[in-house]
Every structure is written in structure tokens, then in C-alpha cells.
């Protein structure tokens, strides 16, 4: 609400709330602060390469009641106008900026990068409408089309490119699959060979160690047998020596007994004085025990 007249110079602007007005000497006027939705349509605008296209965008805007400067500018611009008239002015302004931006871009840039196009329209329109006290809340590109089937041809070319890329990708995937399968088979065979080599090495090491163990065992066994035989021989030798000693002792005892017997017989056969003495060899022959 804007109150002007007696004692209201400059006019008082009230964004929401109540105010007392003196009839006849004061005047009250209203301006809408509602959000306005605009369908911004630009038909057959030539792009940078001369291709005519039609663009439709959706914009949300409103008069800022919280900013006193923008509210004052809006009151100066739109006081006494209806909301539809304000929306039409904003729409024409926004459409002009939209056409100007379309003329500086190509169809591919607009169609492929809609976000960039929307940001450019939003930025340019906001800087212009803010001077009118209007704030652009949002802008979104809704539709892009043409009557020359340019976008359709572009889509067909893109579709053909995508299909081509898909076929190439499929062929590359098959090739990679075959290569991976071959590598896997090669690794499998290599692993099998390596396993066999390791098994052969293990078998060889086992045989070598077994042979070494057998040699050591046979050596120990031979040494043991030789030691046993040597011990048996030593034992036999000791037994023979003991037997010889026993024989020597027995022979010595026999000789001793013989000597004793000879002595005894000599004593018995010793002649007396009255007995005739015989020759010495006669006595020896008679007393001989051989």
C-alpha cells in the first residue's frame, strides 16, 4: 500500500499491515507483491548460424516488498497498473533478453547445455528488471523446437553416432573379452606348467634327499655290521687267547705234575748203599712215562 496526500510527502509505503487514512485529503493505492509466473515464448528466432528455432521458458518473479529502494522503484514504474499489466511488461522485457541470447548461441549450445542458457537469461534479465523493482526468482528452459527438422536431424545424427559408438564398443568389448580369455588360458597353462615344474623339482629334491638318506643309512648300517664283525672277531680272538692261556696253564700244570712225579719216582728209586748201582740210562729208561 502507498499512502499519499496530506502530510504524506513523500508517500508512505507499507508492505503488509494496517494504516489510517484521512478521507478526501489522503489517497491509498495498492500494488501487488504476489509471485508472477510467466510463460516466456520466443518463436522462430534465428541463432548464430541462421537456424530458426522456437524457445519456451518459465520464469518466476515478484516485486520485492522488503527492499525499500526496489519497492520505491516498482511504485514509480507500476503504480496504478494491474498485476496483469505488470506481468506483461516483465514478460516483454524477459522475452527480449531471451531472444538476444538465442541470437548469440548455436542450436547445439542451446539444446545440449540448457542449464548454461537458463543461467545466462536469468543473469541478464535480473540485472535489467531489478531497476524496475522486480526480482527474478527463477528461470527454466522448458522447450526447444524448430520447423525445419534441424533438431530431428541433429538427433538422428546423434543417434547414428551413438549406434556407431555402441557397435564399436561392442566389438571392442568382444575383442577385449577374447584377449582376456586368451590371457586367462595362457596364464592357466603357464600356471599348470609352473605347477608341474614345481612338482618335478619337489620330486627331484625328494629323490636326492632320499638317496642321501639311503647312503647315510647304508653307510651307518655297513659301519654297524663292520663294527659287529670286528667285535665278533675280537671276541673270538679273546676267546682263542683265553683258550690258549688255559691250554698253557694246563700244559704248565701237566709239566709241573710230571716234574713232581719224576721227583717222586727219583726219590723212590734212589739206591741204597747195599744195593747194586745200575747205569744211569737204565733207570731213566725204566722210569720214563712217555
mmCIF file of C-alpha atoms in Angstrom:
data_model
loop_
_atom_site.group_PDB
_atom_site.id
_atom_site.type_symbol
_atom_site.label_atom_id
_atom_site.label_comp_id
_atom_site.label_asym_id
_atom_site.label_seq_id
_atom_site.Cartn_x
_atom_site.Cartn_y
_atom_site.Cartn_z
ATOM 1 C CA UNK A 1 0.000 0.000 0.000
ATOM 2 C CA UNK A 2 1.098 3.538 -0.812
ATOM 3 C CA UNK A 3 -0.444 6.411 1.114
ATOM 4 C CA UNK A 4 -0.116 9.912 -0.395
ATOM 5 C CA UNK A 5 -1.721 13.310 0.068
ATOM 6 C CA UNK A 6 -1.964 15.488 3.154
ATOM 7 C CA UNK A 7 1.021 15.117 5.457
ATOM 8 C CA UNK A 8 2.376 12.240 3.281
ATOM 9 C CA UNK A 9 5.191 13.767 1.322
ATOM 10 C CA UNK A 10 6.937 11.713 0.224
ATOM 11 C CA UNK A 11 4.278 8.983 0.047
ATOM 12 C CA UNK A 12 4.429 6.299 2.730
ATOM 13 C CA UNK A 13 4.902 2.719 1.524
ATOM 14 C CA UNK A 14 3.646 -0.095 3.716
ATOM 15 C CA UNK A 15 4.462 -3.730 2.897
ATOM 16 C CA UNK A 16 1.704 -5.549 4.740
ATOM 17 C CA UNK A 17 -0.062 -4.317 7.859
ATOM 18 C CA UNK A 18 -2.567 -1.510 8.528
ATOM 19 C CA UNK A 19 -2.635 2.267 8.145
ATOM 20 C CA UNK A 20 -5.087 5.101 8.971
ATOM 21 C CA UNK A 21 -6.148 7.256 6.014
ATOM 22 C CA UNK A 22 -7.971 10.543 6.137
ATOM 23 C CA UNK A 23 -10.725 10.516 3.553
ATOM 24 C CA UNK A 24 -10.731 13.193 0.840
ATOM 25 C CA UNK A 25 -7.316 14.577 1.833
ATOM 26 C CA UNK A 26 -5.304 11.373 1.583
ATOM 27 C CA UNK A 27 -5.191 8.664 -1.070
ATOM 28 C CA UNK A 28 -4.256 4.992 -0.826
ATOM 29 C CA UNK A 29 -3.041 2.890 -3.781
ATOM 30 C CA UNK A 30 -2.147 -0.779 -3.877
ATOM 31 C CA UNK A 31 0.484 -2.715 -5.849
ATOM 32 C CA UNK A 32 0.604 -6.491 -5.913
ATOM 33 C CA UNK A 33 3.525 -8.262 -4.272
ATOM 34 C CA UNK A 34 2.417 -11.713 -5.391
ATOM 35 C CA UNK A 35 4.758 -14.040 -7.284
ATOM 36 C CA UNK A 36 4.024 -13.986 -11.005
ATOM 37 C CA UNK A 37 4.571 -16.987 -13.291
ATOM 38 C CA UNK A 38 5.407 -16.020 -16.856
ATOM 39 C CA UNK A 39 5.444 -18.231 -19.924
ATOM 40 C CA UNK A 40 8.269 -16.684 -21.952
ATOM 41 C CA UNK A 41 7.890 -17.834 -25.563
ATOM 42 C CA UNK A 42 10.132 -16.785 -28.438
ATOM 43 C CA UNK A 43 9.019 -18.068 -31.856
ATOM 44 C CA UNK A 44 11.324 -18.523 -34.842
ATOM 45 C CA UNK A 45 14.372 -16.743 -33.518
ATOM 46 C CA UNK A 46 17.464 -17.076 -35.687
ATOM 47 C CA UNK A 47 20.501 -18.486 -33.930
ATOM 48 C CA UNK A 48 24.106 -17.577 -34.616
ATOM 49 C CA UNK A 49 24.233 -19.942 -37.604
ATOM 50 C CA UNK A 50 20.937 -18.709 -39.010
ATOM 51 C CA UNK A 51 18.737 -21.617 -37.914
ATOM 52 C CA UNK A 52 15.257 -20.501 -36.780
ATOM 53 C CA UNK A 53 14.120 -22.121 -33.532
ATOM 54 C CA UNK A 54 11.339 -21.577 -31.033
ATOM 55 C CA UNK A 55 12.161 -21.459 -27.328
ATOM 56 C CA UNK A 56 9.800 -21.537 -24.361
ATOM 57 C CA UNK A 57 10.870 -20.730 -20.820
ATOM 58 C CA UNK A 58 9.153 -20.469 -17.451
ATOM 59 C CA UNK A 59 10.043 -17.546 -15.167
ATOM 60 C CA UNK A 60 9.022 -16.759 -11.590
ATOM 61 C CA UNK A 61 9.242 -13.104 -10.499
ATOM 62 C CA UNK A 62 7.821 -10.671 -7.986
ATOM 63 C CA UNK A 63 8.107 -7.138 -6.657
ATOM 64 C CA UNK A 64 10.368 -7.060 -3.627
ATOM 65 C CA UNK A 65 8.492 -5.553 -0.703
ATOM 66 C CA UNK A 66 11.311 -5.995 1.783
ATOM 67 C CA UNK A 67 13.789 -3.853 -0.172
ATOM 68 C CA UNK A 68 12.688 -0.197 0.193
ATOM 69 C CA UNK A 69 14.650 1.007 -2.849
ATOM 70 C CA UNK A 70 13.261 -1.702 -5.129
ATOM 71 C CA UNK A 71 9.771 -1.140 -3.744
ATOM 72 C CA UNK A 72 10.047 2.603 -4.436
ATOM 73 C CA UNK A 73 11.254 1.919 -7.997
ATOM 74 C CA UNK A 74 8.359 -0.503 -8.552
ATOM 75 C CA UNK A 75 5.876 2.067 -7.250
ATOM 76 C CA UNK A 76 7.223 4.688 -9.618
ATOM 77 C CA UNK A 77 7.086 2.271 -12.562
ATOM 78 C CA UNK A 78 3.864 0.395 -11.958
ATOM 79 C CA UNK A 79 1.664 2.490 -9.652
ATOM 80 C CA UNK A 80 -1.880 2.391 -10.933
ATOM 81 C CA UNK A 81 -1.265 -0.685 -13.091
ATOM 82 C CA UNK A 82 -2.873 -4.044 -12.545
ATOM 83 C CA UNK A 83 -0.981 -7.252 -11.904
ATOM 84 C CA UNK A 84 -1.636 -8.401 -15.487
ATOM 85 C CA UNK A 85 -0.163 -5.185 -16.876
ATOM 86 C CA UNK A 86 2.929 -5.555 -14.660
ATOM 87 C CA UNK A 87 3.318 -9.174 -15.755
ATOM 88 C CA UNK A 88 3.050 -8.187 -19.414
ATOM 89 C CA UNK A 89 5.788 -5.544 -19.045
ATOM 90 C CA UNK A 90 8.060 -8.035 -17.293
ATOM 91 C CA UNK A 91 7.235 -10.682 -19.910
ATOM 92 C CA UNK A 92 8.171 -8.440 -22.832
ATOM 93 C CA UNK A 93 11.406 -7.459 -21.124
ATOM 94 C CA UNK A 94 12.305 -11.058 -20.374
ATOM 95 C CA UNK A 95 11.422 -12.211 -23.879
ATOM 96 C CA UNK A 96 13.650 -9.546 -25.392
ATOM 97 C CA UNK A 97 16.601 -10.749 -23.371
ATOM 98 C CA UNK A 98 15.781 -14.346 -24.259
ATOM 99 C CA UNK A 99 15.784 -13.516 -27.999
ATOM 100 C CA UNK A 100 19.060 -11.629 -27.701
ATOM 101 C CA UNK A 101 20.781 -14.571 -26.024
ATOM 102 C CA UNK A 102 19.367 -17.039 -28.577
ATOM 103 C CA UNK A 103 20.837 -14.944 -31.392
ATOM 104 C CA UNK A 104 24.347 -15.269 -29.895
ATOM 105 C CA UNK A 105 24.264 -19.045 -29.480
ATOM 106 C CA UNK A 106 24.080 -22.059 -31.762
ATOM 107 C CA UNK A 107 21.302 -24.615 -31.732
ATOM 108 C CA UNK A 108 23.676 -27.224 -30.341
ATOM 109 C CA UNK A 109 24.738 -24.958 -27.465
ATOM 110 C CA UNK A 110 21.125 -24.223 -26.523
ATOM 111 C CA UNK A 111 19.895 -27.787 -26.931
ATOM 112 C CA UNK A 112 22.807 -29.595 -25.306
ATOM 113 C CA UNK A 113 23.545 -27.178 -22.461
ATOM 114 C CA UNK A 114 20.170 -25.943 -21.248
ATOM 115 C CA UNK A 115 21.478 -25.079 -17.824
ATOM 116 C CA UNK A 116 24.015 -22.640 -19.261
ATOM 117 C CA UNK A 117 21.322 -20.967 -21.408
ATOM 118 C CA UNK A 118 18.975 -20.628 -18.429
ATOM 119 C CA UNK A 119 21.731 -19.113 -16.316
ATOM 120 C CA UNK A 120 22.538 -16.530 -18.977
ATOM 121 C CA UNK A 121 18.863 -15.472 -19.379
ATOM 122 C CA UNK A 122 18.449 -15.322 -15.610
ATOM 123 C CA UNK A 123 21.570 -13.208 -15.145
ATOM 124 C CA UNK A 124 20.788 -10.669 -17.910
ATOM 125 C CA UNK A 125 17.080 -10.356 -17.063
ATOM 126 C CA UNK A 126 17.740 -9.977 -13.329
ATOM 127 C CA UNK A 127 20.167 -7.095 -13.857
ATOM 128 C CA UNK A 128 17.580 -5.270 -16.001
ATOM 129 C CA UNK A 129 14.368 -5.971 -14.066
ATOM 130 C CA UNK A 130 15.948 -5.093 -10.718
ATOM 131 C CA UNK A 131 15.916 -1.460 -11.866
ATOM 132 C CA UNK A 132 12.144 -1.796 -12.154
ATOM 133 C CA UNK A 133 11.881 -3.189 -8.640
ATOM 134 C CA UNK A 134 11.182 -6.690 -9.907
ATOM 135 C CA UNK A 135 13.220 -9.669 -8.700
ATOM 136 C CA UNK A 136 13.561 -12.746 -10.896
ATOM 137 C CA UNK A 137 13.119 -15.728 -8.585
ATOM 138 C CA UNK A 138 13.864 -18.450 -11.146
ATOM 139 C CA UNK A 139 14.066 -19.164 -14.855
ATOM 140 C CA UNK A 140 13.931 -22.591 -16.528
ATOM 141 C CA UNK A 141 14.128 -23.526 -20.201
ATOM 142 C CA UNK A 142 11.005 -25.532 -20.935
ATOM 143 C CA UNK A 143 11.103 -26.407 -24.626
ATOM 144 C CA UNK A 144 13.227 -26.010 -27.751
ATOM 145 C CA UNK A 145 11.878 -26.911 -31.191
ATOM 146 C CA UNK A 146 12.090 -25.867 -34.829
ATOM 147 C CA UNK A 147 10.067 -26.209 -38.027
ATOM 148 C CA UNK A 148 12.995 -27.186 -40.250
ATOM 149 C CA UNK A 149 13.618 -30.613 -38.616
ATOM 150 C CA UNK A 150 17.088 -29.406 -37.673
ATOM 151 C CA UNK A 151 16.856 -30.821 -34.173
ATOM 152 C CA UNK A 152 15.401 -34.019 -35.582
ATOM 153 C CA UNK A 153 18.326 -34.339 -37.990
ATOM 154 C CA UNK A 154 20.692 -33.499 -35.184
ATOM 155 C CA UNK A 155 19.057 -36.195 -33.111
ATOM 156 C CA UNK A 156 19.284 -38.685 -35.975
ATOM 157 C CA UNK A 157 22.952 -37.881 -36.434
ATOM 158 C CA UNK A 158 23.486 -38.217 -32.733
ATOM 159 C CA UNK A 159 21.514 -41.444 -32.688
ATOM 160 C CA UNK A 160 23.569 -42.782 -35.588
ATOM 161 C CA UNK A 161 26.741 -41.755 -33.787
ATOM 162 C CA UNK A 162 25.541 -43.403 -30.602
ATOM 163 C CA UNK A 163 24.651 -46.582 -32.502
ATOM 164 C CA UNK A 164 28.023 -46.495 -34.221
ATOM 165 C CA UNK A 165 29.768 -45.985 -30.905
ATOM 166 C CA UNK A 166 27.675 -48.809 -29.462
ATOM 167 C CA UNK A 167 28.698 -51.165 -32.278
ATOM 168 C CA UNK A 168 32.316 -50.124 -31.924
ATOM 169 C CA UNK A 169 32.095 -50.515 -28.176
ATOM 170 C CA UNK A 170 30.519 -53.947 -28.569
ATOM 171 C CA UNK A 171 33.241 -55.003 -30.996
ATOM 172 C CA UNK A 172 35.921 -53.667 -28.673
ATOM 173 C CA UNK A 173 34.328 -55.459 -25.746
ATOM 174 C CA UNK A 174 34.254 -58.708 -27.722
ATOM 175 C CA UNK A 175 37.865 -58.200 -28.727
ATOM 176 C CA UNK A 176 38.839 -57.442 -25.146
ATOM 177 C CA UNK A 177 36.868 -60.471 -23.983
ATOM 178 C CA UNK A 178 38.724 -62.698 -26.470
ATOM 179 C CA UNK A 179 42.054 -61.173 -25.430
ATOM 180 C CA UNK A 180 41.218 -61.607 -21.755
ATOM 181 C CA UNK A 181 40.138 -65.195 -22.405
ATOM 182 C CA UNK A 182 43.386 -65.868 -24.273
ATOM 183 C CA UNK A 183 45.383 -64.279 -21.469
ATOM 184 C CA UNK A 184 43.454 -66.297 -18.929
ATOM 185 C CA UNK A 185 44.112 -69.507 -20.884
ATOM 186 C CA UNK A 186 47.774 -68.596 -21.228
ATOM 187 C CA UNK A 187 48.016 -67.881 -17.516
ATOM 188 C CA UNK A 188 46.228 -71.156 -16.804
ATOM 189 C CA UNK A 189 48.654 -73.120 -19.000
ATOM 190 C CA UNK A 190 51.605 -71.225 -17.535
ATOM 191 C CA UNK A 191 50.351 -71.929 -14.034
ATOM 192 C CA UNK A 192 49.885 -75.598 -14.926
ATOM 193 C CA UNK A 193 53.402 -75.803 -16.333
ATOM 194 C CA UNK A 194 54.814 -73.989 -13.336
ATOM 195 C CA UNK A 195 52.938 -76.373 -11.078
ATOM 196 C CA UNK A 196 54.348 -79.363 -12.950
ATOM 197 C CA UNK A 197 57.826 -77.832 -12.791
ATOM 198 C CA UNK A 198 57.467 -77.283 -9.078
ATOM 199 C CA UNK A 199 56.216 -80.836 -8.656
ATOM 200 C CA UNK A 200 59.183 -82.131 -10.678
ATOM 201 C CA UNK A 201 61.569 -80.055 -8.579
ATOM 202 C CA UNK A 202 59.939 -81.326 -5.419
ATOM 203 C CA UNK A 203 60.189 -84.931 -6.709
ATOM 204 C CA UNK A 204 63.814 -84.376 -7.651
ATOM 205 C CA UNK A 205 64.621 -82.895 -4.245
ATOM 206 C CA UNK A 206 62.807 -85.789 -2.609
ATOM 207 C CA UNK A 207 64.746 -88.343 -4.632
ATOM 208 C CA UNK A 208 68.048 -86.587 -3.905
ATOM 209 C CA UNK A 209 67.304 -86.358 -0.210
ATOM 210 C CA UNK A 210 66.097 -89.959 -0.190
ATOM 211 C CA UNK A 211 69.280 -91.074 -1.953
ATOM 212 C CA UNK A 212 71.368 -89.110 0.519
ATOM 213 C CA UNK A 213 69.414 -90.615 3.411
ATOM 214 C CA UNK A 214 69.788 -94.107 1.896
ATOM 215 C CA UNK A 215 73.525 -93.580 1.513
ATOM 216 C CA UNK A 216 73.771 -92.379 5.073
ATOM 217 C CA UNK A 217 71.631 -95.262 6.328
ATOM 218 C CA UNK A 218 73.594 -97.843 4.315
ATOM 219 C CA UNK A 219 76.837 -96.311 5.495
ATOM 220 C CA UNK A 220 75.734 -96.460 9.097
ATOM 221 C CA UNK A 221 74.442 -99.977 8.540
ATOM 222 C CA UNK A 222 77.745 -101.071 6.943
ATOM 223 C CA UNK A 223 79.692 -99.419 9.706
ATOM 224 C CA UNK A 224 77.487 -101.153 12.214
ATOM 225 C CA UNK A 225 77.959 -104.528 10.504
ATOM 226 C CA UNK A 226 81.704 -103.984 10.256
ATOM 227 C CA UNK A 227 81.818 -102.963 13.876
ATOM 228 C CA UNK A 228 79.803 -106.061 14.763
ATOM 229 C CA UNK A 229 82.065 -108.308 12.747
ATOM 230 C CA UNK A 230 85.125 -106.621 14.237
ATOM 231 C CA UNK A 231 83.704 -107.068 17.672
ATOM 232 C CA UNK A 232 82.912 -110.703 16.897
ATOM 233 C CA UNK A 233 86.443 -111.174 15.628
ATOM 234 C CA UNK A 234 87.846 -109.506 18.718
ATOM 235 C CA UNK A 235 85.647 -111.645 20.877
ATOM 236 C CA UNK A 236 86.722 -114.791 19.049
ATOM 237 C CA UNK A 237 90.343 -113.706 19.309
ATOM 238 C CA UNK A 238 89.955 -113.052 23.003
ATOM 239 C CA UNK A 239 88.277 -116.428 23.409
ATOM 240 C CA UNK A 240 91.100 -118.110 21.491
ATOM 241 C CA UNK A 241 93.628 -116.233 23.566
ATOM 242 C CA UNK A 242 91.863 -117.308 26.707
ATOM 243 C CA UNK A 243 91.757 -120.887 25.390
ATOM 244 C CA UNK A 244 95.479 -120.701 24.633
ATOM 245 C CA UNK A 245 96.090 -119.351 28.080
ATOM 246 C CA UNK A 246 94.014 -122.162 29.528
ATOM 247 C CA UNK A 247 95.967 -124.687 27.449
ATOM 248 C CA UNK A 248 99.234 -123.055 28.508
ATOM 249 C CA UNK A 249 98.131 -123.225 32.134
ATOM 250 C CA UNK A 250 97.032 -126.813 31.708
ATOM 251 C CA UNK A 251 100.292 -127.706 29.947
ATOM 252 C CA UNK A 252 102.198 -125.899 32.653
ATOM 253 C CA UNK A 253 100.317 -127.841 35.295
ATOM 254 C CA UNK A 254 100.938 -131.086 33.438
ATOM 255 C CA UNK A 255 104.623 -130.291 33.215
ATOM 256 C CA UNK A 256 104.647 -129.426 36.879
ATOM 257 C CA UNK A 257 102.878 -132.678 37.736
ATOM 258 C CA UNK A 258 105.287 -134.596 35.568
ATOM 259 C CA UNK A 259 108.189 -132.937 37.282
ATOM 260 C CA UNK A 260 106.698 -133.731 40.630
ATOM 261 C CA UNK A 261 106.085 -137.323 39.563
ATOM 262 C CA UNK A 262 109.628 -137.607 38.281
ATOM 263 C CA UNK A 263 110.930 -136.223 41.534
ATOM 264 C CA UNK A 264 108.790 -138.666 43.475
ATOM 265 C CA UNK A 265 109.988 -141.574 41.409
ATOM 266 C CA UNK A 266 113.528 -140.417 41.717
ATOM 267 C CA UNK A 267 113.183 -140.406 45.442
ATOM 268 C CA UNK A 268 111.666 -143.860 45.372
ATOM 269 C CA UNK A 269 114.281 -145.240 43.072
ATOM 270 C CA UNK A 270 117.275 -143.707 44.823
ATOM 271 C CA UNK A 271 119.676 -146.717 45.532
ATOM 272 C CA UNK A 272 120.829 -147.605 48.957
ATOM 273 C CA UNK A 273 124.448 -148.431 49.901
ATOM 274 C CA UNK A 274 123.814 -152.157 49.807
ATOM 275 C CA UNK A 275 122.099 -152.151 46.504
ATOM 276 C CA UNK A 276 123.911 -152.533 43.292
ATOM 277 C CA UNK A 277 124.182 -149.411 41.301
ATOM 278 C CA UNK A 278 122.950 -149.662 37.791
ATOM 279 C CA UNK A 279 123.872 -147.425 34.964
ATOM 280 C CA UNK A 280 122.061 -144.121 34.800
ATOM 281 C CA UNK A 281 120.443 -144.728 31.452
ATOM 282 C CA UNK A 282 118.781 -147.885 32.698
ATOM 283 C CA UNK A 283 116.992 -146.039 35.423
ATOM 284 C CA UNK A 284 115.877 -143.300 33.088
ATOM 285 C CA UNK A 285 114.502 -145.786 30.622
ATOM 286 C CA UNK A 286 112.595 -147.683 33.230
ATOM 287 C CA UNK A 287 111.120 -144.623 34.912
ATOM 288 C CA UNK A 288 110.152 -142.879 31.740
ATOM 289 C CA UNK A 289 106.421 -142.122 31.486
ATOM 290 C CA UNK A 290 106.354 -141.282 27.789
#
